[in-house]
Amino acid sequence: YSRKYLNLPVQVHHDQVLKLPFVIHGEHKLYFPAFFSDEKVMRDYRALKTEQDPESAHRYVRSLDELKDRTLLDVGAAEGIFALDTIHLTQHVVLFEYQDYWQAPLRATFEPWRDKVEIVPKFVGARSDSARWVSLDDFLEPNGSDPLFIKMDIVRIIVHMTLSLLSNCFRRIIL
């Protein structure tokens, strides 16, 4: 299945106002950091398409319909392609991405849904502090009780630490 993406034609566009490269993903613009070369955007986009192919073991879900009417917590969002793929299904989207260079691309990509998407520029971990870290339990406590879908794409140690401390959060996940 992955071979079909090796030479996938990818046209990289440049937003002259925002000074960011982007590709058209489905019907939407998917932005990348300003310092990404056209070649890097093409390579990364092909890798993203390969990873989320229905035949891929790395695909996050069997069907995107699994996110219907849920709140998506996208931990380690990077470019936000998974959230973009499910934006029409989800009730609310929270993108957790600490890396500075992803902030402008995420804002640009999700501008059409700014009332539905929240970008949290923090790491997710065991405890919250005001600057760099937030625990999902602390984040979710004052933010309602919608059914959740949590996608984590972060370092294995942080995943283990986060999962061990999500006791309250797991009660709200519908399987």
JSON list of C-alpha atoms in Angstrom, two decimals:
[
{"chain": "A", "resi": 1, "resn": "TYR", "atom": "CA", "xyz": [0.00, 0.00, 0.00]},
{"chain": "A", "resi": 2, "resn": "SER", "atom": "CA", "xyz": [2.80, 2.43, 0.80]},
{"chain": "A", "resi": 3, "resn": "ARG", "atom": "CA", "xyz": [4.25, 2.36, -2.70]},
{"chain": "A", "resi": 4, "resn": "LYS", "atom": "CA", "xyz": [1.37, 4.41, -4.05]},
{"chain": "A", "resi": 5, "resn": "TYR", "atom": "CA", "xyz": [2.63, 7.36, -1.96]},
{"chain": "A", "resi": 6, "resn": "LEU", "atom": "CA", "xyz": [6.30, 7.23, -2.99]},
{"chain": "A", "resi": 7, "resn": "ASN", "atom": "CA", "xyz": [5.74, 9.41, -6.03]},
{"chain": "A", "resi": 8, "resn": "LEU", "atom": "CA", "xyz": [2.44, 10.96, -5.06]},
{"chain": "A", "resi": 9, "resn": "PRO", "atom": "CA", "xyz": [2.23, 14.32, -6.84]},
{"chain": "A", "resi": 10, "resn": "VAL", "atom": "CA", "xyz": [2.23, 17.01, -4.16]},
{"chain": "A", "resi": 11, "resn": "GLN", "atom": "CA", "xyz": [1.87, 20.64, -5.11]},
{"chain": "A", "resi": 12, "resn": "VAL", "atom": "CA", "xyz": [3.30, 22.98, -2.49]},
{"chain": "A", "resi": 13, "resn": "HIS", "atom": "CA", "xyz": [1.71, 26.44, -2.36]},
{"chain": "A", "resi": 14, "resn": "HIS", "atom": "CA", "xyz": [2.91, 29.50, -0.50]},
{"chain": "A", "resi": 15, "resn": "ASP", "atom": "CA", "xyz": [0.67, 31.83, 1.47]},
{"chain": "A", "resi": 16, "resn": "GLN", "atom": "CA", "xyz": [2.12, 35.25, 0.68]},
{"chain": "A", "resi": 17, "resn": "VAL", "atom": "CA", "xyz": [0.44, 36.92, 3.66]},
{"chain": "A", "resi": 18, "resn": "LEU", "atom": "CA", "xyz": [1.30, 34.35, 6.31]},
{"chain": "A", "resi": 19, "resn": "LYS", "atom": "CA", "xyz": [4.64, 33.38, 4.71]},
{"chain": "A", "resi": 20, "resn": "LEU", "atom": "CA", "xyz": [3.86, 29.68, 5.19]},
{"chain": "A", "resi": 21, "resn": "PRO", "atom": "CA", "xyz": [3.92, 26.74, 2.78]},
{"chain": "A", "resi": 22, "resn": "PHE", "atom": "CA", "xyz": [0.80, 24.61, 2.48]},
{"chain": "A", "resi": 23, "resn": "VAL", "atom": "CA", "xyz": [-0.72, 21.73, 0.54]},
{"chain": "A", "resi": 24, "resn": "ILE", "atom": "CA", "xyz": [-4.32, 21.13, -0.37]},
{"chain": "A", "resi": 25, "resn": "HIS", "atom": "CA", "xyz": [-5.43, 18.16, 1.72]},
{"chain": "A", "resi": 26, "resn": "GLY", "atom": "CA", "xyz": [-8.85, 17.04, 0.55]},
{"chain": "A", "resi": 27, "resn": "GLU", "atom": "CA", "xyz": [-10.65, 20.37, 0.34]},
{"chain": "A", "resi": 28, "resn": "HIS", "atom": "CA", "xyz": [-8.60, 22.19, 2.97]},
{"chain": "A", "resi": 29, "resn": "LYS", "atom": "CA", "xyz": [-5.26, 23.94, 3.33]},
{"chain": "A", "resi": 30, "resn": "LEU", "atom": "CA", "xyz": [-2.74, 22.12, 5.52]},
{"chain": "A", "resi": 31, "resn": "TYR", "atom": "CA", "xyz": [0.04, 24.50, 6.56]},
{"chain": "A", "resi": 32, "resn": "PHE", "atom": "CA", "xyz": [3.65, 23.74, 7.48]},
{"chain": "A", "resi": 33, "resn": "PRO", "atom": "CA", "xyz": [6.36, 25.76, 9.24]},
{"chain": "A", "resi": 34, "resn": "ALA", "atom": "CA", "xyz": [7.93, 28.65, 7.34]},
{"chain": "A", "resi": 35, "resn": "PHE", "atom": "CA", "xyz": [11.40, 27.08, 7.39]},
{"chain": "A", "resi": 36, "resn": "PHE", "atom": "CA", "xyz": [10.24, 23.86, 5.66]},
{"chain": "A", "resi": 37, "resn": "SER", "atom": "CA", "xyz": [11.54, 23.58, 2.11]},
{"chain": "A", "resi": 38, "resn": "ASP", "atom": "CA", "xyz": [9.14, 22.51, -0.64]},
{"chain": "A", "resi": 39, "resn": "GLU", "atom": "CA", "xyz": [10.93, 19.14, -0.73]},
{"chain": "A", "resi": 40, "resn": "LYS", "atom": "CA", "xyz": [10.46, 18.66, 3.04]},
{"chain": "A", "resi": 41, "resn": "VAL", "atom": "CA", "xyz": [6.76, 19.54, 2.79]},
{"chain": "A", "resi": 42, "resn": "MET", "atom": "CA", "xyz": [6.33, 17.01, -0.04]},
{"chain": "A", "resi": 43, "resn": "ARG", "atom": "CA", "xyz": [8.27, 14.31, 1.84]},
{"chain": "A", "resi": 44, "resn": "ASP", "atom": "CA", "xyz": [6.39, 14.90, 5.10]},
{"chain": "A", "resi": 45, "resn": "TYR", "atom": "CA", "xyz": [3.00, 15.03, 3.41]},
{"chain": "A", "resi": 46, "resn": "ARG", "atom": "CA", "xyz": [3.66, 11.74, 1.60]},
{"chain": "A", "resi": 47, "resn": "ALA", "atom": "CA", "xyz": [4.68, 10.18, 4.93]},
{"chain": "A", "resi": 48, "resn": "LEU", "atom": "CA", "xyz": [1.50, 11.47, 6.58]},
{"chain": "A", "resi": 49, "resn": "LYS", "atom": "CA", "xyz": [-0.64, 10.05, 3.79]},
{"chain": "A", "resi": 50, "resn": "THR", "atom": "CA", "xyz": [1.16, 6.71, 4.07]},
{"chain": "A", "resi": 51, "resn": "GLU", "atom": "CA", "xyz": [0.77, 6.60, 7.85]},
{"chain": "A", "resi": 52, "resn": "GLN", "atom": "CA", "xyz": [-2.98, 7.24, 7.72]},
{"chain": "A", "resi": 53, "resn": "ASP", "atom": "CA", "xyz": [-3.76, 4.94, 4.81]},
{"chain": "A", "resi": 54, "resn": "PRO", "atom": "CA", "xyz": [-6.56, 2.49, 5.74]},
{"chain": "A", "resi": 55, "resn": "GLU", "atom": "CA", "xyz": [-4.10, -0.40, 5.32]},
{"chain": "A", "resi": 56, "resn": "SER", "atom": "CA", "xyz": [-1.46, 1.12, 7.61]},
{"chain": "A", "resi": 57, "resn": "ALA", "atom": "CA", "xyz": [-0.84, -0.30, 11.06]},
{"chain": "A", "resi": 58, "resn": "HIS", "atom": "CA", "xyz": [-0.14, 3.28, 12.17]},
{"chain": "A", "resi": 59, "resn": "ARG", "atom": "CA", "xyz": [-3.61, 4.56, 11.26]},
{"chain": "A", "resi": 60, "resn": "TYR", "atom": "CA", "xyz": [-5.27, 5.92, 14.39]},
{"chain": "A", "resi": 61, "resn": "VAL", "atom": "CA", "xyz": [-8.78, 4.57, 13.67]},
{"chain": "A", "resi": 62, "resn": "ARG", "atom": "CA", "xyz": [-10.54, 2.01, 11.51]},
{"chain": "A", "resi": 63, "resn": "SER", "atom": "CA", "xyz": [-13.13, 4.60, 10.53]},
{"chain": "A", "resi": 64, "resn": "LEU", "atom": "CA", "xyz": [-13.14, 8.36, 10.99]},
{"chain": "A", "resi": 65, "resn": "ASP", "atom": "CA", "xyz": [-16.77, 8.01, 12.03]},
{"chain": "A", "resi": 66, "resn": "GLU", "atom": "CA", "xyz": [-15.43, 6.85, 15.41]},
{"chain": "A", "resi": 67, "resn": "LEU", "atom": "CA", "xyz": [-14.97, 10.55, 16.17]},
{"chain": "A", "resi": 68, "resn": "LYS", "atom": "CA", "xyz": [-18.56, 11.58, 15.44]},
{"chain": "A", "resi": 69, "resn": "ASP", "atom": "CA", "xyz": [-19.80, 14.07, 18.05]},
{"chain": "A", "resi": 70, "resn": "ARG", "atom": "CA", "xyz": [-16.74, 13.61, 20.27]},
{"chain": "A", "resi": 71, "resn": "THR", "atom": "CA", "xyz": [-14.16, 16.04, 21.56]},
{"chain": "A", "resi": 72, "resn": "LEU", "atom": "CA", "xyz": [-10.80, 15.23, 19.99]},
{"chain": "A", "resi": 73, "resn": "LEU", "atom": "CA", "xyz": [-7.75, 15.73, 22.19]},
{"chain": "A", "resi": 74, "resn": "ASP", "atom": "CA", "xyz": [-4.83, 15.66, 19.76]},
{"chain": "A", "resi": 75, "resn": "VAL", "atom": "CA", "xyz": [-1.73, 15.35, 21.95]},
{"chain": "A", "resi": 76, "resn": "GLY", "atom": "CA", "xyz": [1.42, 16.08, 19.98]},
{"chain": "A", "resi": 77, "resn": "ALA", "atom": "CA", "xyz": [-0.61, 17.54, 17.13]},
{"chain": "A", "resi": 78, "resn": "ALA", "atom": "CA", "xyz": [2.30, 18.72, 14.93]},
{"chain": "A", "resi": 79, "resn": "GLU", "atom": "CA", "xyz": [0.66, 19.79, 11.63]},
{"chain": "A", "resi": 80, "resn": "GLY", "atom": "CA", "xyz": [-2.81, 18.63, 12.76]},
{"chain": "A", "resi": 81, "resn": "ILE", "atom": "CA", "xyz": [-3.66, 16.37, 9.80]},
{"chain": "A", "resi": 82, "resn": "PHE", "atom": "CA", "xyz": [-5.70, 13.93, 11.92]},
{"chain": "A", "resi": 83, "resn": "ALA", "atom": "CA", "xyz": [-7.79, 16.75, 13.37]},
{"chain": "A", "resi": 84, "resn": "LEU", "atom": "CA", "xyz": [-8.24, 18.22, 9.90]},
{"chain": "A", "resi": 85, "resn": "ASP", "atom": "CA", "xyz": [-9.43, 14.84, 8.59]},
{"chain": "A", "resi": 86, "resn": "THR", "atom": "CA", "xyz": [-12.06, 14.67, 11.33]},
{"chain": "A", "resi": 87, "resn": "ILE", "atom": "CA", "xyz": [-13.01, 18.34, 11.72]},
{"chain": "A", "resi": 88, "resn": "HIS", "atom": "CA", "xyz": [-16.43, 17.83, 10.13]},
{"chain": "A", "resi": 89, "resn": "LEU", "atom": "CA", "xyz": [-17.26, 15.01, 12.57]},
{"chain": "A", "resi": 90, "resn": "THR", "atom": "CA", "xyz": [-15.98, 16.27, 15.91]},
{"chain": "A", "resi": 91, "resn": "GLN", "atom": "CA", "xyz": [-17.85, 18.40, 18.39]},
{"chain": "A", "resi": 92, "resn": "HIS", "atom": "CA", "xyz": [-14.72, 20.20, 19.59]},
{"chain": "A", "resi": 93, "resn": "VAL", "atom": "CA", "xyz": [-10.96, 19.85, 18.94]},
{"chain": "A", "resi": 94, "resn": "VAL", "atom": "CA", "xyz": [-8.11, 20.57, 21.33]},
{"chain": "A", "resi": 95, "resn": "LEU", "atom": "CA", "xyz": [-4.63, 20.54, 19.79]},
{"chain": "A", "resi": 96, "resn": "PHE", "atom": "CA", "xyz": [-1.80, 20.14, 22.30]},
{"chain": "A", "resi": 97, "resn": "GLU", "atom": "CA", "xyz": [1.48, 21.13, 20.64]},
{"chain": "A", "resi": 98, "resn": "TYR", "atom": "CA", "xyz": [4.39, 22.65, 22.51]},
{"chain": "A", "resi": 99, "resn": "GLN", "atom": "CA", "xyz": [6.78, 23.21, 19.61]},
{"chain": "A", "resi": 100, "resn": "ASP", "atom": "CA", "xyz": [6.81, 26.89, 18.70]},
{"chain": "A", "resi": 101, "resn": "TYR", "atom": "CA", "xyz": [7.28, 26.30, 14.98]},
{"chain": "A", "resi": 102, "resn": "TRP", "atom": "CA", "xyz": [3.92, 24.50, 14.71]},
{"chain": "A", "resi": 103, "resn": "GLN", "atom": "CA", "xyz": [1.86, 27.30, 16.29]},
{"chain": "A", "resi": 104, "resn": "ALA", "atom": "CA", "xyz": [1.48, 29.52, 13.20]},
{"chain": "A", "resi": 105, "resn": "PRO", "atom": "CA", "xyz": [0.76, 26.59, 10.85]},
{"chain": "A", "resi": 106, "resn": "LEU", "atom": "CA", "xyz": [-1.89, 25.24, 13.24]},
{"chain": "A", "resi": 107, "resn": "ARG", "atom": "CA", "xyz": [-3.55, 28.64, 13.58]},
{"chain": "A", "resi": 108, "resn": "ALA", "atom": "CA", "xyz": [-3.59, 29.01, 9.79]},
{"chain": "A", "resi": 109, "resn": "THR", "atom": "CA", "xyz": [-4.90, 25.50, 9.10]},
{"chain": "A", "resi": 110, "resn": "PHE", "atom": "CA", "xyz": [-7.71, 25.75, 11.66]},
{"chain": "A", "resi": 111, "resn": "GLU", "atom": "CA", "xyz": [-8.67, 29.40, 11.14]},
{"chain": "A", "resi": 112, "resn": "PRO", "atom": "CA", "xyz": [-11.95, 28.40, 9.41]},
{"chain": "A", "resi": 113, "resn": "TRP", "atom": "CA", "xyz": [-12.92, 26.51, 12.60]},
{"chain": "A", "resi": 114, "resn": "ARG", "atom": "CA", "xyz": [-11.54, 28.90, 15.21]},
{"chain": "A", "resi": 115, "resn": "ASP", "atom": "CA", "xyz": [-14.77, 28.61, 17.24]},
{"chain": "A", "resi": 116, "resn": "LYS", "atom": "CA", "xyz": [-14.41, 24.83, 17.39]},
{"chain": "A", "resi": 117, "resn": "VAL", "atom": "CA", "xyz": [-10.63, 24.39, 17.75]},
{"chain": "A", "resi": 118, "resn": "GLU", "atom": "CA", "xyz": [-8.44, 25.27, 20.71]},
{"chain": "A", "resi": 119, "resn": "ILE", "atom": "CA", "xyz": [-4.65, 25.23, 20.44]},
{"chain": "A", "resi": 120, "resn": "VAL", "atom": "CA", "xyz": [-2.80, 24.60, 23.70]},
{"chain": "A", "resi": 121, "resn": "PRO", "atom": "CA", "xyz": [0.94, 25.34, 23.38]},
{"chain": "A", "resi": 122, "resn": "LYS", "atom": "CA", "xyz": [2.00, 23.00, 26.19]},
{"chain": "A", "resi": 123, "resn": "PHE", "atom": "CA", "xyz": [3.40, 19.54, 26.78]},
{"chain": "A", "resi": 124, "resn": "VAL", "atom": "CA", "xyz": [0.95, 17.02, 28.25]},
{"chain": "A", "resi": 125, "resn": "GLY", "atom": "CA", "xyz": [2.27, 15.30, 31.34]},
{"chain": "A", "resi": 126, "resn": "ALA", "atom": "CA", "xyz": [1.70, 14.18, 34.89]},
{"chain": "A", "resi": 127, "resn": "ARG", "atom": "CA", "xyz": [1.26, 17.63, 36.42]},
{"chain": "A", "resi": 128, "resn": "SER", "atom": "CA", "xyz": [0.30, 21.06, 35.30]},
{"chain": "A", "resi": 129, "resn": "ASP", "atom": "CA", "xyz": [2.43, 24.13, 35.70]},
{"chain": "A", "resi": 130, "resn": "SER", "atom": "CA", "xyz": [1.70, 27.54, 34.32]},
{"chain": "A", "resi": 131, "resn": "ALA", "atom": "CA", "xyz": [4.41, 27.61, 31.68]},
{"chain": "A", "resi": 132, "resn": "ARG", "atom": "CA", "xyz": [5.11, 24.34, 29.88]},
{"chain": "A", "resi": 133, "resn": "TRP", "atom": "CA", "xyz": [3.03, 21.43, 31.16]},
{"chain": "A", "resi": 134, "resn": "VAL", "atom": "CA", "xyz": [-0.62, 20.53, 31.53]},
{"chain": "A", "resi": 135, "resn": "SER", "atom": "CA", "xyz": [-2.21, 17.29, 32.71]},
{"chain": "A", "resi": 136, "resn": "LEU", "atom": "CA", "xyz": [-5.28, 16.15, 30.81]},
{"chain": "A", "resi": 137, "resn": "ASP", "atom": "CA", "xyz": [-7.20, 15.73, 34.06]},
{"chain": "A", "resi": 138, "resn": "ASP", "atom": "CA", "xyz": [-6.49, 19.36, 35.03]},
{"chain": "A", "resi": 139, "resn": "PHE", "atom": "CA", "xyz": [-7.30, 20.60, 31.55]},
{"chain": "A", "resi": 140, "resn": "LEU", "atom": "CA", "xyz": [-10.57, 18.68, 31.31]},
{"chain": "A", "resi": 141, "resn": "GLU", "atom": "CA", "xyz": [-11.91, 19.32, 34.80]},
{"chain": "A", "resi": 142, "resn": "PRO", "atom": "CA", "xyz": [-13.46, 22.74, 34.05]},
{"chain": "A", "resi": 143, "resn": "ASN", "atom": "CA", "xyz": [-14.13, 22.04, 30.36]},
{"chain": "A", "resi": 144, "resn": "GLY", "atom": "CA", "xyz": [-17.29, 19.94, 30.33]},
{"chain": "A", "resi": 145, "resn": "SER", "atom": "CA", "xyz": [-17.98, 16.27, 29.92]},
{"chain": "A", "resi": 146, "resn": "ASP", "atom": "CA", "xyz": [-18.24, 15.58, 26.19]},
{"chain": "A", "resi": 147, "resn": "PRO", "atom": "CA", "xyz": [-17.29, 12.07, 25.06]},
{"chain": "A", "resi": 148, "resn": "LEU", "atom": "CA", "xyz": [-13.57, 12.06, 24.27]},
{"chain": "A", "resi": 149, "resn": "PHE", "atom": "CA", "xyz": [-11.26, 10.66, 21.66]},
{"chain": "A", "resi": 150, "resn": "ILE", "atom": "CA", "xyz": [-7.61, 11.00, 22.64]},
{"chain": "A", "resi": 151, "resn": "LYS", "atom": "CA", "xyz": [-4.91, 10.73, 19.98]},
{"chain": "A", "resi": 152, "resn": "MET", "atom": "CA", "xyz": [-1.36, 10.73, 21.33]},
{"chain": "A", "resi": 153, "resn": "ASP", "atom": "CA", "xyz": [1.67, 11.06, 19.12]},
{"chain": "A", "resi": 154, "resn": "ILE", "atom": "CA", "xyz": [4.46, 11.83, 21.54]},
{"chain": "A", "resi": 155, "resn": "VAL", "atom": "CA", "xyz": [7.54, 10.33, 23.11]},
{"chain": "A", "resi": 156, "resn": "ARG", "atom": "CA", "xyz": [6.90, 6.86, 24.62]},
{"chain": "A", "resi": 157, "resn": "ILE", "atom": "CA", "xyz": [7.97, 7.87, 28.16]},
{"chain": "A", "resi": 158, "resn": "ILE", "atom": "CA", "xyz": [5.57, 10.78, 28.20]},
{"chain": "A", "resi": 159, "resn": "VAL", "atom": "CA", "xyz": [2.77, 8.53, 26.92]},
{"chain": "A", "resi": 160, "resn": "HIS", "atom": "CA", "xyz": [3.38, 6.05, 29.74]},
{"chain": "A", "resi": 161, "resn": "MET", "atom": "CA", "xyz": [3.50, 8.83, 32.32]},
{"chain": "A", "resi": 162, "resn": "THR", "atom": "CA", "xyz": [0.37, 10.47, 30.92]},
{"chain": "A", "resi": 163, "resn": "LEU", "atom": "CA", "xyz": [-1.65, 7.24, 30.75]},
{"chain": "A", "resi": 164, "resn": "SER", "atom": "CA", "xyz": [-0.81, 6.35, 34.33]},
{"chain": "A", "resi": 165, "resn": "LEU", "atom": "CA", "xyz": [-2.23, 9.65, 35.52]},
{"chain": "A", "resi": 166, "resn": "LEU", "atom": "CA", "xyz": [-5.46, 9.88, 33.53]},
{"chain": "A", "resi": 167, "resn": "SER", "atom": "CA", "xyz": [-7.71, 8.27, 36.08]},
{"chain": "A", "resi": 168, "resn": "ASN", "atom": "CA", "xyz": [-10.51, 10.84, 35.89]},
{"chain": "A", "resi": 169, "resn": "CYS", "atom": "CA", "xyz": [-10.25, 11.28, 32.16]},
{"chain": "A", "resi": 170, "resn": "PHE", "atom": "CA", "xyz": [-10.76, 7.60, 31.30]},
{"chain": "A", "resi": 171, "resn": "ARG", "atom": "CA", "xyz": [-14.24, 7.57, 32.85]},
{"chain": "A", "resi": 172, "resn": "ARG", "atom": "CA", "xyz": [-15.38, 9.91, 30.06]},
{"chain": "A", "resi": 173, "resn": "ILE", "atom": "CA", "xyz": [-14.07, 7.87, 27.13]},
{"chain": "A", "resi": 174, "resn": "ILE", "atom": "CA", "xyz": [-16.69, 5.89, 25.26]},
{"chain": "A", "resi": 175, "resn": "LEU", "atom": "CA", "xyz": [-15.30, 2.72, 23.72]}
]
